[in-house]
Amino acid sequence: MSSPITARFAHQILHSRPDEAALSAARRGVKDYFACALPIARGALSDAGLAAVAAVFPPNGSENRALRYGYVSHSLDFDDYHPALRGHPTTVVLSALLALNDNSDDVTELLSAYAIGVEAAGRLGLAAGTQHYTLGFHSTATLGAVAACAAAARYLQLGQRQTQIALGLAATQAAGLRSQFGSAAKPLHAGLAARSAVNAALLAQAGFIGQPEGVLDSLLSSHGDGRQQPELLTADWGAPWRILQPGLEFKRYPTCGGTHSAAEAAFALRARLQDMGLSAAAIAHIQVSFPPGADTAPYIRRPATGVEARFSLEYVIADALYHGEVPLTHYGERPVDEAVAALAANVERHADPAAPPDALDPELRFHRLTLTLQDGRQLSDVVTRKQTAARPTDLDAKLRAILQLLPGLDGESVIRDCALASPGALPRLIALLN
């Protein structure tokens, strides 16, 4: 007989109640979501995949709206990250919820379901174990589909058995491979996961029969490489809420999170070069070292476009050294900057054998950057993932910077609506995505 893990998971989803601190954190997640989604949804930045998505999945129903919202909110790879999931929960969870919203202005119920979805996402990441990602699965797409279904079940107020069936239906649709990183298929993963979550919840609500137990167990065992711990799905649920601890990490740079501490080490070294009266032209060679396996996500060594460059450790380091910034405009669909690409060709990756493998504990990740100058001198700096995550991101500044790309919108009105404090704010924001 299978364990009743799905029943316990569903019970927590339906009956727990996020506290005010969790709801406040959820409001911050909403603000970041719209900052990331609006440039693509409103056509301010080009995205060649969006037209095909709209043609194949016209947004005339909640399922296809969920797909569109997931796609546009993840297209820039600028959206939040959760370390327990090893992926991006909000793009999937909130996209599903917004697609199910029937012009309702009930912010509290949506934020509660969102916080529960993030809790489920973190729990699923812990239960699956770090090998899930290492094996090649894109956690945003796989575990994210189930987490978003959890949020949808709560939002729709499904019954216990309906919720168990919905979770199993989402789990049986869970799919997504990291090998698609650097292409439009990555945001498509988020869209498809949100769509799967919505159709699973709606099917269960309509009386569709699926297995109420054993499917989550099967997902974890088939994707966990023997290291899964299904008991972590429910142990100490909400104590603290995963949206608070370890919490959502809001990106400062529109690149793979696995490049961020390397970029910050590069910024520090660039400042030292400038203090010496030197520029990037003085660099003969660059070595970046990290724990074994820490370069799994930013795997593209010679990107052709800015989209591929988001997942190139070499290019992000070179961009930070050359320009002193890693801006959104450098990571679109256009070809990469030739000068930055030339500098990136001098970057050598080195897995540090003295460091524990990244798969054992991604929180111990670091990037040590060593520059060898033309005259033989060396400069070095190291930044850890924990240091990068501990530095808060100014979400208000991020949203304002994004809105500068959208002169056709009343930016101040959008900023007020993102606070979700005025009547009609939520429906107005959702309308901007369509």
Coordinates of C-alpha atoms in Angstrom, one line a residue:
M1 CA 0.0 0.0 0.0
S2 CA 1.4 3.4 -0.9
S3 CA 2.0 5.9 1.9
P4 CA -0.6 8.7 2.5
I5 CA 1.8 11.4 1.7
T6 CA -0.5 13.0 -0.9
A7 CA -3.3 13.1 1.6
R8 CA -1.1 14.9 4.2
F9 CA 0.2 17.3 1.6
A10 CA -3.3 18.1 0.4
H11 CA -4.5 18.7 4.0
Q12 CA -1.8 21.3 4.6
I13 CA -2.5 23.0 1.3
L14 CA -6.2 23.3 2.1
H15 CA -6.2 24.1 5.8
S16 CA -3.0 26.0 6.6
R17 CA -3.2 29.8 6.8
P18 CA -0.2 32.0 5.9
D19 CA 0.5 34.8 8.5
E20 CA 0.7 38.5 7.8
A21 CA 4.5 38.3 7.3
A22 CA 4.1 35.7 4.6
L23 CA 1.4 37.7 2.9
S24 CA 3.6 40.8 3.0
A25 CA 6.4 38.7 1.3
A26 CA 3.8 37.6 -1.3
R27 CA 3.1 41.2 -2.1
R28 CA 6.8 41.7 -2.9
G29 CA 6.7 38.7 -5.2
V30 CA 3.7 40.2 -7.1
K31 CA 5.7 43.4 -7.6
D32 CA 8.7 41.5 -9.0
Y33 CA 6.5 39.4 -11.2
F34 CA 5.0 42.3 -13.0
A35 CA 8.4 44.0 -13.3
C36 CA 9.6 40.9 -15.2
A37 CA 6.5 40.2 -17.2
L38 CA 5.4 43.6 -18.5
P39 CA 8.3 44.2 -21.0
I40 CA 7.5 41.1 -22.9
A41 CA 3.7 41.2 -22.5
R42 CA 3.6 44.8 -23.7
G43 CA 6.1 44.3 -26.5
A44 CA 8.7 46.7 -25.2
L45 CA 11.4 44.0 -25.7
S46 CA 11.3 41.5 -28.6
D47 CA 10.6 37.8 -28.1
A48 CA 10.5 35.7 -31.2
G49 CA 8.8 32.8 -29.4
L50 CA 5.8 34.8 -28.2
A51 CA 4.0 35.0 -31.5
A52 CA 4.2 31.2 -32.0
V53 CA 3.0 30.7 -28.4
A54 CA 0.0 33.0 -29.1
A55 CA -0.8 31.3 -32.4
V56 CA -0.8 27.8 -31.0
F57 CA -2.3 28.6 -27.6
P58 CA -4.6 31.6 -28.2
P59 CA -5.4 33.1 -24.7
N60 CA -9.1 32.5 -24.7
G61 CA -9.3 30.2 -21.7
S62 CA -7.7 30.0 -18.3
E63 CA -5.4 27.2 -19.3
N64 CA -3.9 29.1 -22.2
R65 CA -3.8 32.4 -20.3
A66 CA -1.7 30.5 -17.7
L67 CA 0.7 29.4 -20.4
R68 CA 1.0 33.0 -21.7
Y69 CA 1.5 34.5 -18.3
G70 CA 4.1 31.8 -17.4
Y71 CA 5.9 32.5 -20.7
V72 CA 6.1 36.3 -20.5
S73 CA 7.0 36.3 -16.8
H74 CA 10.0 34.0 -17.3
S75 CA 11.1 35.1 -20.8
L76 CA 13.7 37.5 -19.5
D77 CA 15.0 35.1 -16.8
F78 CA 14.8 38.1 -14.5
D79 CA 12.2 36.6 -12.1
D80 CA 12.6 35.4 -8.6
Y81 CA 14.4 32.2 -7.5
H82 CA 13.9 29.9 -4.5
P83 CA 17.0 27.9 -3.3
A84 CA 15.0 25.0 -1.9
L85 CA 13.2 24.5 -5.3
R86 CA 16.4 25.3 -7.2
G87 CA 14.1 27.1 -9.6
H88 CA 11.6 30.0 -10.1
P89 CA 8.4 29.5 -8.2
T90 CA 6.5 32.7 -8.8
T91 CA 6.4 32.5 -12.6
V92 CA 4.5 29.2 -12.4
V93 CA 2.5 29.7 -9.2
L94 CA 1.3 33.2 -9.7
S95 CA 0.7 32.7 -13.5
A96 CA -1.7 29.9 -12.6
L97 CA -3.5 31.9 -10.0
L98 CA -3.8 35.0 -12.2
A99 CA -5.2 32.9 -15.0
L100 CA -7.9 31.5 -12.7
N101 CA -8.9 35.0 -11.4
D102 CA -12.3 35.8 -12.6
N103 CA -12.0 39.6 -12.4
S104 CA -12.0 39.3 -8.6
D105 CA -10.5 41.9 -6.4
D106 CA -10.0 39.6 -3.5
V107 CA -6.3 40.1 -2.9
T108 CA -6.1 38.2 0.4
E109 CA -7.2 34.9 -1.0
L110 CA -4.9 35.2 -4.0
L111 CA -1.9 36.1 -1.8
S112 CA -2.7 33.2 0.6
A113 CA -2.8 30.7 -2.3
Y114 CA 0.4 32.2 -3.7
A115 CA 2.3 31.8 -0.4
I116 CA 1.0 28.2 -0.1
G117 CA 2.2 27.6 -3.6
V118 CA 5.7 28.8 -2.7
E119 CA 5.6 26.6 0.4
A120 CA 4.7 23.7 -1.8
A121 CA 7.5 24.5 -4.2
G122 CA 10.1 24.7 -1.5
R123 CA 8.8 21.4 0.1
L124 CA 8.9 19.7 -3.3
G125 CA 12.5 20.8 -3.8
L126 CA 13.5 19.4 -0.4
A127 CA 11.6 16.2 -1.0
A128 CA 13.1 15.6 -4.4
G129 CA 16.6 16.4 -3.3
T130 CA 19.4 18.1 -5.2
Q131 CA 19.9 15.2 -7.6
H132 CA 16.7 16.1 -9.4
Y133 CA 18.3 19.2 -10.9
T134 CA 21.7 17.5 -11.3
L135 CA 20.1 14.8 -13.4
G136 CA 19.0 17.4 -15.9
F137 CA 15.5 18.3 -14.9
H138 CA 14.3 21.9 -14.9
S139 CA 12.7 22.2 -11.4
T140 CA 10.6 25.2 -12.4
A141 CA 8.9 23.1 -15.0
T142 CA 8.7 19.8 -13.1
L143 CA 8.2 20.5 -9.4
G144 CA 6.8 23.9 -10.3
A145 CA 3.8 22.3 -12.0
V146 CA 2.8 20.5 -8.8
A147 CA 3.4 23.6 -6.7
A148 CA 1.3 25.7 -8.9
C149 CA -1.5 23.1 -8.8
A150 CA -1.3 23.2 -5.0
A151 CA -1.9 27.0 -5.2
A152 CA -4.7 26.5 -7.7
A153 CA -6.4 23.9 -5.5
R154 CA -6.3 26.3 -2.6
Y155 CA -7.6 29.2 -4.6
L156 CA -10.5 27.2 -6.1
Q157 CA -11.3 25.7 -2.7
L158 CA -11.2 22.2 -3.9
G159 CA -12.1 19.3 -1.6
Q160 CA -9.6 17.0 0.0
R161 CA -10.0 14.2 -2.6
Q162 CA -10.2 16.6 -5.5
T163 CA -6.9 18.2 -4.4
Q164 CA -5.2 14.8 -4.1
I165 CA -6.4 13.9 -7.6
A166 CA -5.3 17.3 -9.0
L167 CA -1.8 17.0 -7.5
G168 CA -1.5 13.6 -9.2
L169 CA -2.7 15.0 -12.5
A170 CA -0.1 17.8 -12.3
A171 CA 2.6 15.4 -11.3
T172 CA 1.9 13.1 -14.3
Q173 CA 2.3 16.1 -16.6
A174 CA 5.5 17.4 -15.0
A175 CA 8.3 17.8 -17.6
G176 CA 11.2 20.0 -18.5
L177 CA 14.9 19.6 -19.2
R178 CA 17.8 21.9 -18.5
S179 CA 19.2 21.2 -21.9
Q180 CA 16.7 23.8 -23.3
F181 CA 18.3 26.7 -21.3
G182 CA 19.4 29.5 -23.5
S183 CA 16.3 29.2 -25.8
A184 CA 12.7 30.2 -25.8
A185 CA 11.8 26.7 -24.6
K186 CA 12.9 27.6 -21.1
P187 CA 10.1 30.2 -20.6
L188 CA 7.8 27.8 -22.4
H189 CA 8.6 25.3 -19.6
A190 CA 7.1 27.8 -17.1
G191 CA 4.1 28.4 -19.3
L192 CA 3.4 24.7 -19.8
A193 CA 3.8 24.1 -16.1
A194 CA 1.3 26.8 -15.2
R195 CA -1.1 25.4 -17.9
S196 CA -0.7 21.9 -16.5
A197 CA -1.5 23.2 -13.0
V198 CA -4.6 24.9 -14.1
N199 CA -6.0 22.0 -16.2
A200 CA -5.2 19.5 -13.4
A201 CA -7.1 21.6 -10.9
L202 CA -10.0 22.2 -13.2
L203 CA -10.3 18.6 -14.2
A204 CA -10.4 17.5 -10.6
Q205 CA -13.0 20.2 -9.9
A206 CA -15.1 18.8 -12.7
G207 CA -15.1 15.3 -11.3
F208 CA -12.3 13.7 -13.3
I209 CA -10.9 10.6 -11.7
G210 CA -7.2 10.0 -11.2
Q211 CA -5.2 8.2 -8.5
P212 CA -5.5 10.1 -5.2
E213 CA -2.4 8.5 -3.8
G214 CA 1.0 7.2 -4.9
V215 CA 1.6 9.6 -7.9
L216 CA 3.6 12.1 -5.9
D217 CA 5.6 9.2 -4.5
S218 CA 6.2 8.0 -8.0
L219 CA 7.3 11.4 -9.2
L220 CA 9.8 11.8 -6.4
S221 CA 11.2 8.3 -6.7
S222 CA 11.6 8.4 -10.5
H223 CA 13.2 11.8 -10.4
G224 CA 15.2 11.7 -7.1
D225 CA 17.9 9.2 -7.9
G226 CA 17.3 7.4 -4.6
R227 CA 17.9 10.5 -2.5
Q228 CA 14.3 11.6 -2.3
Q229 CA 12.8 12.3 1.1
P230 CA 9.0 12.4 0.7
E231 CA 8.4 13.1 4.4
L232 CA 9.8 16.6 3.9
L233 CA 6.7 17.5 1.9
T234 CA 4.8 18.1 5.1
A235 CA 7.3 18.1 8.0
D236 CA 7.1 21.5 9.9
W237 CA 4.9 23.0 7.3
G238 CA 4.8 26.7 7.5
A239 CA 7.3 26.8 10.4
P240 CA 8.6 29.1 9.1
W241 CA 6.9 29.8 5.8
R242 CA 9.2 29.1 2.8
I243 CA 8.3 32.4 1.3
L244 CA 10.0 33.9 4.3
Q245 CA 12.8 31.5 5.1
P246 CA 14.9 30.9 3.0
G247 CA 12.5 33.2 1.1
L248 CA 12.2 34.4 -2.5
E249 CA 15.4 35.8 -4.0
F250 CA 14.8 38.7 -6.3
K251 CA 17.3 39.0 -9.2
R252 CA 19.4 42.1 -9.7
Y253 CA 20.8 40.9 -13.0
P254 CA 18.9 39.3 -16.0
T255 CA 21.1 36.3 -16.2
C256 CA 21.2 32.8 -14.7
G257 CA 21.4 32.9 -10.9
G258 CA 24.5 30.7 -11.2
T259 CA 26.4 33.7 -12.7
H260 CA 25.6 36.3 -10.1
S261 CA 28.3 35.9 -7.6
A262 CA 30.8 35.6 -10.5
A263 CA 29.6 38.9 -11.8
E264 CA 29.9 40.6 -8.4
A265 CA 33.5 39.3 -8.1
A266 CA 34.1 40.8 -11.6
F267 CA 32.7 44.2 -10.5
A268 CA 35.1 44.3 -7.6
L269 CA 38.1 43.4 -9.7
R270 CA 37.1 46.0 -12.3
A271 CA 37.1 48.6 -9.6
R272 CA 40.6 47.6 -8.6
L273 CA 41.8 47.8 -12.2
Q274 CA 40.4 51.3 -12.4
D275 CA 42.2 52.3 -9.2
M276 CA 45.4 51.1 -10.9
G277 CA 44.6 53.2 -14.0
L278 CA 43.9 50.1 -16.0
S279 CA 41.0 48.8 -18.1
A280 CA 39.8 45.3 -19.3
A281 CA 42.4 45.7 -22.1
A282 CA 45.1 45.0 -19.5
I283 CA 43.8 41.5 -18.9
A284 CA 45.6 38.5 -20.5
H285 CA 43.8 35.7 -18.9
I286 CA 40.8 35.1 -16.5
Q287 CA 40.2 32.0 -14.4
V288 CA 37.0 31.3 -12.6
S289 CA 36.9 28.6 -10.0
F290 CA 33.9 27.1 -8.2
P291 CA 32.7 23.9 -6.5
P292 CA 32.4 20.9 -8.8
G293 CA 29.1 21.0 -10.7
A294 CA 28.4 24.7 -9.8
D295 CA 28.4 25.6 -13.5
T296 CA 25.6 23.1 -14.4
A297 CA 23.1 25.8 -15.3
P298 CA 25.4 28.5 -16.9
Y299 CA 26.8 25.9 -19.3
I300 CA 27.0 27.8 -22.6
R301 CA 30.7 28.7 -23.2
R302 CA 30.4 30.6 -26.6
P303 CA 27.0 32.2 -26.8
A304 CA 25.8 33.6 -30.1
T305 CA 22.9 35.7 -28.8
G306 CA 22.1 37.6 -25.6
V307 CA 19.6 35.0 -24.8
E308 CA 22.3 32.3 -24.8
A309 CA 24.6 34.7 -23.0
R310 CA 22.3 34.6 -19.9
F311 CA 23.6 31.1 -19.4
S312 CA 27.2 31.7 -20.2
L313 CA 29.5 32.1 -17.1
E314 CA 32.3 33.4 -19.4
Y315 CA 30.2 36.0 -21.1
V316 CA 28.6 37.4 -17.9
I317 CA 32.1 37.7 -16.3
A318 CA 33.5 39.4 -19.4
D319 CA 30.5 41.8 -19.6
A320 CA 30.9 42.8 -15.9
L321 CA 34.6 43.4 -16.4
Y322 CA 34.2 45.3 -19.7
H323 CA 31.2 47.4 -19.0
G324 CA 30.9 47.4 -15.2
E325 CA 27.3 46.3 -15.4
V326 CA 25.1 43.4 -16.6
P327 CA 22.1 45.3 -17.9
L328 CA 18.9 43.9 -19.4
T329 CA 19.6 45.4 -22.8
H330 CA 22.7 43.2 -23.2
Y331 CA 20.7 39.9 -22.9
G332 CA 18.1 40.1 -25.6
E333 CA 17.8 38.3 -28.9
R334 CA 20.5 40.3 -30.7
P335 CA 24.0 38.9 -31.4
V336 CA 26.4 39.2 -28.5
D337 CA 28.8 42.2 -28.2
E338 CA 32.0 41.2 -30.2
A339 CA 34.3 43.0 -27.7
V340 CA 32.8 41.2 -24.7
A341 CA 32.8 37.9 -26.6
A342 CA 36.6 38.4 -27.3
L343 CA 37.3 39.0 -23.6
A344 CA 35.0 36.0 -22.7
A345 CA 37.2 33.8 -24.9
N346 CA 40.0 34.4 -22.3
V347 CA 38.0 33.0 -19.4
E348 CA 38.9 29.5 -18.2
R349 CA 36.6 27.5 -16.0
H350 CA 38.1 25.5 -13.1
A351 CA 36.2 23.2 -10.7
D352 CA 37.9 23.4 -7.3
P353 CA 38.5 19.8 -6.2
A354 CA 38.9 21.0 -2.6
A355 CA 35.4 22.3 -2.5
P356 CA 32.4 20.0 -1.8
P357 CA 30.4 19.2 -4.9
D358 CA 27.6 21.7 -5.6
A359 CA 25.0 18.9 -5.6
L360 CA 25.6 18.2 -1.9
D361 CA 24.9 21.8 -0.8
P362 CA 24.3 24.5 -3.4
E363 CA 24.3 27.1 -0.6
L364 CA 28.1 26.6 -0.3
R365 CA 28.6 27.8 -3.9
F366 CA 31.2 30.5 -4.5
H367 CA 33.0 32.0 -7.5
R368 CA 36.7 32.9 -7.2
L369 CA 37.9 35.1 -10.1
T370 CA 41.6 35.5 -10.8
L371 CA 42.8 37.9 -13.4
T372 CA 46.3 37.6 -14.9
L373 CA 47.4 40.9 -16.4
Q374 CA 49.5 41.5 -19.5
D375 CA 52.5 42.3 -17.2
G376 CA 52.1 39.1 -15.2
R377 CA 50.5 40.5 -12.1
Q378 CA 47.4 38.8 -10.7
L379 CA 44.3 40.1 -9.0
S380 CA 41.8 37.8 -7.3
D381 CA 38.4 38.1 -5.6
V382 CA 35.9 35.6 -4.3
V383 CA 32.1 36.1 -3.7
T384 CA 29.9 33.4 -2.2
R385 CA 26.3 32.7 -3.1
K386 CA 25.3 33.5 0.4
Q387 CA 26.9 37.0 0.1
T388 CA 25.0 37.6 -3.1
A389 CA 21.7 36.4 -1.7
A390 CA 22.1 38.4 1.5
R391 CA 22.3 41.7 -0.4
P392 CA 18.7 42.9 -0.8
T393 CA 17.3 43.9 -4.2
D394 CA 15.6 47.2 -4.5
L395 CA 12.3 46.1 -6.1
D396 CA 10.9 49.6 -6.4
A397 CA 14.0 50.6 -8.3
K398 CA 13.8 47.5 -10.5
L399 CA 10.1 48.2 -11.3
R400 CA 10.8 51.8 -12.1
A401 CA 13.7 50.9 -14.4
I402 CA 11.5 48.4 -16.2
L403 CA 8.6 51.0 -16.6
Q404 CA 11.0 53.3 -18.4
L405 CA 10.9 50.8 -21.2
L406 CA 7.1 51.2 -21.4
P407 CA 6.4 54.9 -22.0
G408 CA 2.9 54.0 -23.2
L409 CA 1.9 53.0 -19.7
D410 CA 1.1 55.3 -16.8
G411 CA 4.1 54.2 -14.7
E412 CA 2.9 55.7 -11.4
S413 CA -0.5 54.0 -11.7
V414 CA 1.2 50.7 -12.3
I415 CA 3.4 51.2 -9.3
R416 CA 0.4 52.0 -7.1
D417 CA -1.5 49.0 -8.5
C418 CA 1.5 46.7 -7.7
A419 CA 1.0 47.5 -4.0
L420 CA -2.4 45.9 -4.3
A421 CA -3.9 48.4 -2.0
S422 CA -6.5 50.1 -4.1
P423 CA -9.8 48.8 -5.5
G424 CA -9.5 47.2 -8.9
A425 CA -5.7 47.0 -8.8
L426 CA -5.5 43.3 -9.4
P427 CA -7.8 43.2 -12.4
R428 CA -6.0 46.2 -13.9
L429 CA -2.7 44.5 -13.5
I430 CA -3.9 41.2 -15.1
A431 CA -5.3 43.2 -18.0
L432 CA -1.8 44.4 -18.8
L433 CA -0.7 40.9 -19.4
N434 CA -3.2 40.2 -22.1

